[in-house]
């Protein structure tokens, strides 16, 4: 088919409303990527790595906008209020798009139907970390310390419903404690205070803790996965450290507002997949201990089914912990 025929076919498709005209030339201007936490945390770090590579593929800047608050649900709500034109996307995660359903009785969005799913970005291990001065040198000593200091221990997290909140909630339920919690606008700022010894411990994603553990500025007692994390090979698994019940995997997902044209979702998915296949991106995410999506999770349909399964998984866990954002 020669160029003239291609133009004619494209025009016919547009005229038939099969592909919106805007989708034909998309993107023609910068794209905003909402990150629902403060700069410097795991969501922000992964987003900036992926956004940079997507910009190259799309030929337009992907500009990060940090919209923090309410465990990430403020940023997710903000995205649902944007035009579904492909120029507003976000990175959500286990907290904003799964645990939030049970934690926020008045959640202002449906994590599945109020979004167009673009694809899973990465999965992440969770580590139990503590300030250097905390008087425990392994997980068993940490658990004993936490039980003995339950009323005064300060657990940092990124707000009710955040990953750092919900994964420590899971740990507390297994240990049987209800310590103080100190919310931050992201675990970037929380990590600063952990390094400074201003808070006692943090359940956080490997991409945020790996650099600090390697630098020796914080302690990591265990990684809550079946296998050790390649980025921190000396940190034992929770099973090796005597707490096999505590295993949890969290994830980041790329989303657009519902109603974003399929052709634009497809184009964004192509840019995401190209970014995740970029050698530089793979190397940077591997160094931080992040894992790339497997199977069909990096596809819109695969992500939608995954979100539905994750909501079904996390809802009873949160309800059993007896916590909602209002208490
Ligand atoms: C969280 O849910 O804890 C977030 O990942 C924190 C962050 O990215 O700042």
Tab-separated table of C-alpha atoms and ligand atoms in Angstrom:
chain	number	residue	atom	x	y	z
A	1	UNK	CA	0.000	0.000	0.000
A	2	UNK	CA	1.615	3.325	-0.999
A	3	UNK	CA	1.669	6.525	1.049
A	4	UNK	CA	-1.413	7.936	-0.744
A	5	UNK	CA	-3.417	4.828	0.084
A	6	UNK	CA	-2.209	4.907	3.727
A	7	UNK	CA	-3.322	8.529	4.068
A	8	UNK	CA	-6.685	7.692	2.522
A	9	UNK	CA	-7.115	4.660	4.790
A	10	UNK	CA	-6.165	6.680	7.865
A	11	UNK	CA	-8.574	9.463	6.938
A	12	UNK	CA	-11.328	6.894	6.433
A	13	UNK	CA	-10.623	5.383	9.841
A	14	UNK	CA	-10.739	8.786	11.488
A	15	UNK	CA	-13.903	9.764	9.601
A	16	UNK	CA	-15.495	6.485	10.693
A	17	UNK	CA	-14.713	7.457	14.276
A	18	UNK	CA	-12.686	4.262	14.574
A	19	UNK	CA	-9.644	6.212	15.751
A	20	UNK	CA	-10.127	9.718	17.170
A	21	UNK	CA	-8.289	12.312	15.103
A	22	UNK	CA	-6.293	13.408	18.164
A	23	UNK	CA	-5.021	9.867	18.608
A	24	UNK	CA	-3.510	9.953	15.155
A	25	UNK	CA	-1.025	12.659	16.099
A	26	UNK	CA	-0.722	11.916	19.834
A	27	UNK	CA	1.277	13.157	21.662
A	28	UNK	CA	1.672	16.733	20.430
A	29	UNK	CA	2.593	18.292	23.813
A	30	UNK	CA	4.135	17.286	27.182
A	31	UNK	CA	2.381	14.651	29.307
A	32	UNK	CA	1.881	15.116	33.061
A	33	UNK	CA	2.560	12.087	35.256
A	34	UNK	CA	1.038	12.479	38.724
A	35	UNK	CA	3.065	10.845	41.506
A	36	UNK	CA	0.831	10.631	44.600
A	37	UNK	CA	3.685	11.038	47.092
A	38	UNK	CA	6.448	13.527	47.874
A	39	UNK	CA	9.569	13.566	45.706
A	40	UNK	CA	12.390	11.211	46.651
A	41	UNK	CA	10.310	8.206	47.723
A	42	UNK	CA	10.100	4.829	45.954
A	43	UNK	CA	7.113	5.744	43.802
A	44	UNK	CA	8.799	8.953	42.679
A	45	UNK	CA	12.180	7.276	42.040
A	46	UNK	CA	10.718	4.513	39.860
A	47	UNK	CA	8.436	6.973	38.068
A	48	UNK	CA	11.272	9.304	37.098
A	49	UNK	CA	13.355	6.430	35.694
A	50	UNK	CA	10.437	5.200	33.565
A	51	UNK	CA	9.191	8.687	32.605
A	52	UNK	CA	12.602	9.656	31.214
A	53	UNK	CA	12.669	6.620	28.920
A	54	UNK	CA	9.027	7.096	27.896
A	55	UNK	CA	9.762	10.694	26.916
A	56	UNK	CA	12.339	9.448	24.394
A	57	UNK	CA	9.882	6.949	22.934
A	58	UNK	CA	6.977	9.418	22.748
A	59	UNK	CA	8.993	12.399	21.543
A	60	UNK	CA	7.386	14.572	24.215
A	61	UNK	CA	8.381	15.313	27.820
A	62	UNK	CA	6.715	13.290	30.562
A	63	UNK	CA	6.620	15.814	33.404
A	64	UNK	CA	6.347	14.595	37.012
A	65	UNK	CA	3.830	16.328	39.280
A	66	UNK	CA	3.988	15.229	42.936
A	67	UNK	CA	0.508	15.393	44.463
A	68	UNK	CA	0.860	13.988	48.005
A	69	UNK	CA	-1.657	13.353	50.766
A	70	UNK	CA	-4.032	10.787	52.282
A	71	UNK	CA	-1.793	7.812	51.555
A	72	UNK	CA	-1.670	8.634	47.849
A	73	UNK	CA	-5.437	8.820	47.375
A	74	UNK	CA	-5.298	12.608	46.895
A	75	UNK	CA	-3.150	12.179	43.806
A	76	UNK	CA	-5.283	9.329	42.476
A	77	UNK	CA	-8.431	11.413	42.947
A	78	UNK	CA	-6.712	14.306	41.148
A	79	UNK	CA	-6.095	12.099	38.095
A	80	UNK	CA	-9.767	11.120	37.859
A	81	UNK	CA	-10.564	14.838	37.552
A	82	UNK	CA	-8.331	15.327	34.501
A	83	UNK	CA	-9.334	15.213	30.847
A	84	UNK	CA	-9.124	11.663	29.369
A	85	UNK	CA	-6.939	12.930	26.517
A	86	UNK	CA	-3.694	11.076	27.227
A	87	UNK	CA	-1.949	14.152	28.651
A	88	UNK	CA	-2.531	13.160	32.282
A	89	UNK	CA	-1.363	9.810	33.637
A	90	UNK	CA	-0.200	8.584	37.020
A	91	UNK	CA	1.712	5.928	38.874
A	92	UNK	CA	-0.535	4.233	41.418
A	93	UNK	CA	0.296	1.257	43.577
A	94	UNK	CA	-0.842	-1.414	46.015
A	95	UNK	CA	-1.955	1.267	48.445
A	96	UNK	CA	-3.779	3.683	46.149
A	97	UNK	CA	-5.343	1.030	43.901
A	98	UNK	CA	-5.957	-1.954	46.195
A	99	UNK	CA	-5.652	-1.426	49.992
A	100	UNK	CA	-7.398	1.973	49.774
A	101	UNK	CA	-10.761	0.324	49.037
A	102	UNK	CA	-11.002	-1.119	52.573
A	103	UNK	CA	-9.073	1.700	54.283
A	104	UNK	CA	-11.089	4.620	52.898
A	105	UNK	CA	-14.865	4.018	53.314
A	106	UNK	CA	-15.497	7.272	51.417
A	107	UNK	CA	-12.865	6.721	48.711
A	108	UNK	CA	-13.689	9.163	45.890
A	109	UNK	CA	-12.800	6.767	43.091
A	110	UNK	CA	-13.155	3.164	42.035
A	111	UNK	CA	-9.549	1.969	41.516
A	112	UNK	CA	-10.604	-0.093	38.487
A	113	UNK	CA	-13.547	1.543	36.720
A	114	UNK	CA	-12.483	5.191	37.180
A	115	UNK	CA	-9.183	4.570	35.386
A	116	UNK	CA	-7.871	3.326	32.072
A	117	UNK	CA	-5.164	0.780	32.849
A	118	UNK	CA	-1.927	1.218	30.874
A	119	UNK	CA	0.283	-1.472	32.410
A	120	UNK	CA	2.114	-2.694	35.500
A	121	UNK	CA	5.464	-0.937	35.924
A	122	UNK	CA	7.277	-3.059	38.495
A	123	UNK	CA	6.935	-5.167	41.623
A	124	UNK	CA	8.885	-4.540	44.795
A	125	UNK	CA	9.958	-6.381	47.887
A	126	UNK	CA	9.283	-4.907	51.322
A	127	UNK	CA	11.996	-4.770	53.998
A	128	UNK	CA	11.730	-4.215	57.738
A	129	UNK	CA	14.205	-1.402	58.445
A	130	UNK	CA	15.203	0.557	61.537
A	131	UNK	CA	17.326	3.462	62.693
A	132	UNK	CA	20.959	2.557	63.376
A	133	UNK	CA	20.606	3.196	67.125
A	134	UNK	CA	17.671	0.837	67.616
A	135	UNK	CA	18.851	-1.808	70.157
A	136	UNK	CA	18.204	-4.870	67.954
A	137	UNK	CA	20.561	-6.577	65.538
A	138	UNK	CA	18.248	-9.139	63.969
A	139	UNK	CA	14.551	-9.705	63.372
A	140	UNK	CA	13.980	-11.715	66.540
A	141	UNK	CA	15.562	-8.983	68.681
A	142	UNK	CA	13.513	-6.351	66.786
A	143	UNK	CA	10.248	-8.212	67.438
A	144	UNK	CA	11.135	-8.533	71.143
A	145	UNK	CA	12.021	-4.825	71.281
A	146	UNK	CA	8.760	-3.864	69.534
A	147	UNK	CA	6.653	-5.951	71.930
A	148	UNK	CA	8.460	-4.418	74.917
A	149	UNK	CA	8.225	-0.835	73.570
A	150	UNK	CA	4.855	-0.973	71.831
A	151	UNK	CA	3.529	2.205	73.410
A	152	UNK	CA	6.533	4.373	72.608
A	153	UNK	CA	7.823	2.876	69.338
A	154	UNK	CA	7.439	5.215	66.339
A	155	UNK	CA	6.598	3.587	63.008
A	156	UNK	CA	7.063	5.947	60.039
A	157	UNK	CA	4.915	5.619	56.902
A	158	UNK	CA	3.550	7.628	53.988
A	159	UNK	CA	0.005	8.014	55.250
A	160	UNK	CA	-2.972	5.741	55.926
A	161	UNK	CA	-3.311	3.407	52.956
A	162	UNK	CA	0.219	3.868	51.711
A	163	UNK	CA	2.336	0.804	51.063
A	164	UNK	CA	4.600	1.596	53.986
A	165	UNK	CA	1.522	1.863	56.214
A	166	UNK	CA	-0.330	-1.247	55.041
A	167	UNK	CA	2.717	-3.519	54.950
A	168	UNK	CA	3.660	-2.591	58.506
A	169	UNK	CA	-0.012	-3.045	59.470
A	170	UNK	CA	0.375	-6.623	58.242
A	171	UNK	CA	3.573	-7.023	60.303
A	172	UNK	CA	1.885	-5.613	63.424
A	173	UNK	CA	-1.060	-7.993	63.026
A	174	UNK	CA	1.311	-10.980	62.799
A	175	UNK	CA	3.351	-9.842	65.830
A	176	UNK	CA	0.294	-8.660	67.788
A	177	UNK	CA	1.260	-5.025	68.465
A	178	UNK	CA	-0.299	-1.595	67.792
A	179	UNK	CA	2.547	0.976	68.008
A	180	UNK	CA	2.473	4.719	67.337
A	181	UNK	CA	2.444	5.720	63.708
A	182	UNK	CA	4.116	8.793	62.228
A	183	UNK	CA	2.692	9.755	58.800
A	184	UNK	CA	4.750	11.560	56.161
A	185	UNK	CA	3.916	12.861	52.678
A	186	UNK	CA	6.085	10.070	51.288
A	187	UNK	CA	8.761	7.659	52.416
A	188	UNK	CA	11.403	9.913	50.929
A	189	UNK	CA	10.943	12.358	53.839
A	190	UNK	CA	10.310	9.427	56.196
A	191	UNK	CA	13.653	7.896	55.229
A	192	UNK	CA	15.432	11.170	56.038
A	193	UNK	CA	14.077	10.986	59.586
A	194	UNK	CA	14.907	7.285	59.910
A	195	UNK	CA	18.508	8.001	58.903
A	196	UNK	CA	18.527	10.875	61.397
A	197	UNK	CA	17.178	8.582	64.124
A	198	UNK	CA	14.023	10.691	64.559
A	199	UNK	CA	11.752	7.660	64.053
A	200	UNK	CA	12.334	4.019	64.985
A	201	UNK	CA	11.389	1.798	62.045
A	202	UNK	CA	9.874	1.670	58.582
A	203	UNK	CA	8.438	-1.059	56.390
A	204	UNK	CA	9.495	0.132	52.957
A	205	UNK	CA	10.152	-0.876	49.407
A	206	UNK	CA	13.553	-2.165	48.420
A	207	UNK	CA	13.976	0.653	45.859
A	208	UNK	CA	13.946	3.169	48.709
A	209	UNK	CA	15.921	1.286	51.338
A	210	UNK	CA	18.627	-0.364	49.184
A	211	UNK	CA	20.862	2.734	48.865
A	212	UNK	CA	20.610	3.496	52.613
A	213	UNK	CA	21.238	-0.102	53.691
A	214	UNK	CA	24.262	-0.295	51.380
A	215	UNK	CA	25.507	3.002	52.818
A	216	UNK	CA	25.083	1.629	56.349
A	217	UNK	CA	22.866	4.534	57.459
A	218	UNK	CA	19.947	2.278	58.480
A	219	UNK	CA	19.473	-1.360	59.496
A	220	UNK	CA	17.497	-3.949	57.503
A	221	UNK	CA	16.348	-6.973	59.474
A	222	UNK	CA	14.672	-8.996	56.716
A	223	UNK	CA	13.129	-8.924	53.266
A	224	UNK	CA	9.500	-10.079	53.234
A	225	UNK	CA	9.820	-12.393	50.254
A	226	UNK	CA	10.520	-16.071	49.668
A	227	UNK	CA	13.974	-15.331	48.225
A	228	UNK	CA	16.644	-12.791	49.116
A	229	UNK	CA	16.686	-9.631	47.011
A	230	UNK	CA	19.602	-9.402	44.573
A	231	UNK	CA	20.147	-5.752	45.469
A	232	UNK	CA	20.656	-6.656	49.165
A	233	UNK	CA	21.982	-10.245	49.139
A	234	UNK	CA	23.114	-10.131	52.780
A	235	UNK	CA	19.637	-9.340	54.157
A	236	UNK	CA	17.881	-12.559	55.198
A	237	UNK	CA	14.344	-13.413	54.192
A	238	UNK	CA	11.660	-13.263	56.884
A	239	UNK	CA	11.511	-17.054	56.758
A	240	UNK	CA	15.259	-17.346	57.390
A	241	UNK	CA	14.883	-14.780	60.197
A	242	UNK	CA	12.075	-16.694	61.913
A	243	UNK	CA	8.923	-14.872	60.706
A	244	UNK	CA	7.813	-16.852	57.599
A	245	UNK	CA	4.225	-15.579	57.840
A	246	UNK	CA	5.346	-12.077	56.854
A	247	UNK	CA	5.677	-12.102	53.072
A	248	UNK	CA	4.309	-9.343	50.839
A	249	UNK	CA	4.927	-8.067	47.320
A	250	UNK	CA	3.879	-4.562	46.288
A	251	UNK	CA	3.676	-2.988	42.856
A	252	UNK	CA	3.496	0.209	40.819
A	253	UNK	CA	0.956	0.578	37.994
A	254	UNK	CA	0.533	3.185	35.255
A	255	UNK	CA	-2.979	4.556	34.800
A	256	UNK	CA	-4.931	7.199	32.875
A	257	UNK	CA	-8.404	8.636	33.481
A	258	UNK	CA	-11.323	6.444	32.350
A	259	UNK	CA	-12.453	7.306	28.851
A	260	UNK	CA	-8.933	7.790	27.513
A	261	UNK	CA	-9.202	6.585	23.867
A	262	UNK	CA	-7.995	3.017	23.312
A	263	UNK	CA	-5.556	4.174	20.614
A	264	UNK	CA	-3.910	6.537	23.116
A	265	UNK	CA	-3.822	3.865	25.831
A	266	UNK	CA	-2.162	1.567	23.296
A	267	UNK	CA	0.424	4.233	22.439
A	268	UNK	CA	1.184	4.844	26.114
A	269	UNK	CA	1.480	1.104	26.712
A	270	UNK	CA	3.928	0.847	23.809
A	271	UNK	CA	6.045	3.611	25.370
A	272	UNK	CA	5.904	1.931	28.801
A	273	UNK	CA	6.900	-1.472	27.416
A	274	UNK	CA	9.721	0.120	25.400
A	275	UNK	CA	10.941	1.855	28.569
A	276	UNK	CA	10.868	-1.401	30.557
A	277	UNK	CA	12.881	-3.073	27.792
A	278	UNK	CA	15.462	-0.285	27.728
A	279	UNK	CA	18.829	-1.593	28.981
A	280	UNK	CA	19.474	1.537	31.033
A	281	UNK	CA	16.078	1.336	32.738
A	282	UNK	CA	16.498	-2.385	33.417
A	283	UNK	CA	19.930	-1.794	34.940
A	284	UNK	CA	18.743	1.077	37.183
A	285	UNK	CA	15.661	-0.810	38.404
A	286	UNK	CA	17.750	-3.955	39.012
A	287	UNK	CA	20.285	-1.961	41.049
A	288	UNK	CA	17.363	-0.766	43.213
A	289	UNK	CA	16.016	-4.301	43.575
A	290	UNK	CA	12.824	-3.761	41.592
A	291	UNK	CA	11.398	-6.593	39.469
A	292	UNK	CA	9.892	-6.112	36.015
A	293	UNK	CA	6.336	-7.247	35.212
A	294	UNK	CA	5.871	-10.826	34.079
A	295	UNK	CA	3.230	-12.464	31.881
A	296	UNK	CA	0.552	-10.068	30.642
A	297	UNK	CA	0.773	-7.674	33.608
A	298	UNK	CA	2.366	-4.979	31.422
A	299	UNK	CA	-0.775	-4.966	29.240
A	300	UNK	CA	-3.944	-2.939	29.929
A	301	UNK	CA	-6.164	-6.029	30.188
A	302	UNK	CA	-3.642	-7.882	32.320
A	303	UNK	CA	-3.338	-4.975	34.727
A	304	UNK	CA	-7.130	-4.573	35.039
A	305	UNK	CA	-7.551	-8.220	36.027
A	306	UNK	CA	-4.592	-7.925	38.408
A	307	UNK	CA	-6.089	-4.879	40.158
A	308	UNK	CA	-9.369	-6.719	40.693
A	309	UNK	CA	-7.480	-9.674	42.216
A	310	UNK	CA	-5.347	-7.405	44.440
A	311	UNK	CA	-8.415	-5.587	45.798
A	312	UNK	CA	-9.984	-8.959	46.611
A	313	UNK	CA	-6.735	-10.010	48.339
A	314	UNK	CA	-6.109	-6.863	50.403
A	315	UNK	CA	-9.691	-6.103	51.503
A	316	UNK	CA	-9.962	-8.966	54.060
A	317	UNK	CA	-6.395	-8.306	55.261
A	318	UNK	CA	-7.213	-4.662	56.041
A	319	UNK	CA	-10.586	-5.520	57.585
A	320	UNK	CA	-8.933	-8.161	59.813
A	321	UNK	CA	-6.459	-5.498	60.997
A	322	UNK	CA	-9.460	-3.396	62.014
A	323	UNK	CA	-8.060	-0.173	60.567
A	324	UNK	CA	-9.680	2.477	58.406
A	325	UNK	CA	-8.494	5.955	57.510
A	326	UNK	CA	-10.952	7.437	59.954
A	327	UNK	CA	-9.478	5.728	63.026
B	1	LIG	C1	4.158	4.309	50.066
B	1	LIG	O1	3.063	3.894	49.751
B	1	LIG	O2	4.726	4.092	51.145
B	1	LIG	C2	4.819	5.098	49.028
B	1	LIG	O3	5.429	4.245	48.136
B	1	LIG	C3	5.736	6.084	49.599
B	1	LIG	C4	6.417	6.889	48.557
B	1	LIG	O4	6.504	6.454	47.394
B	1	LIG	O5	6.873	7.955	48.926
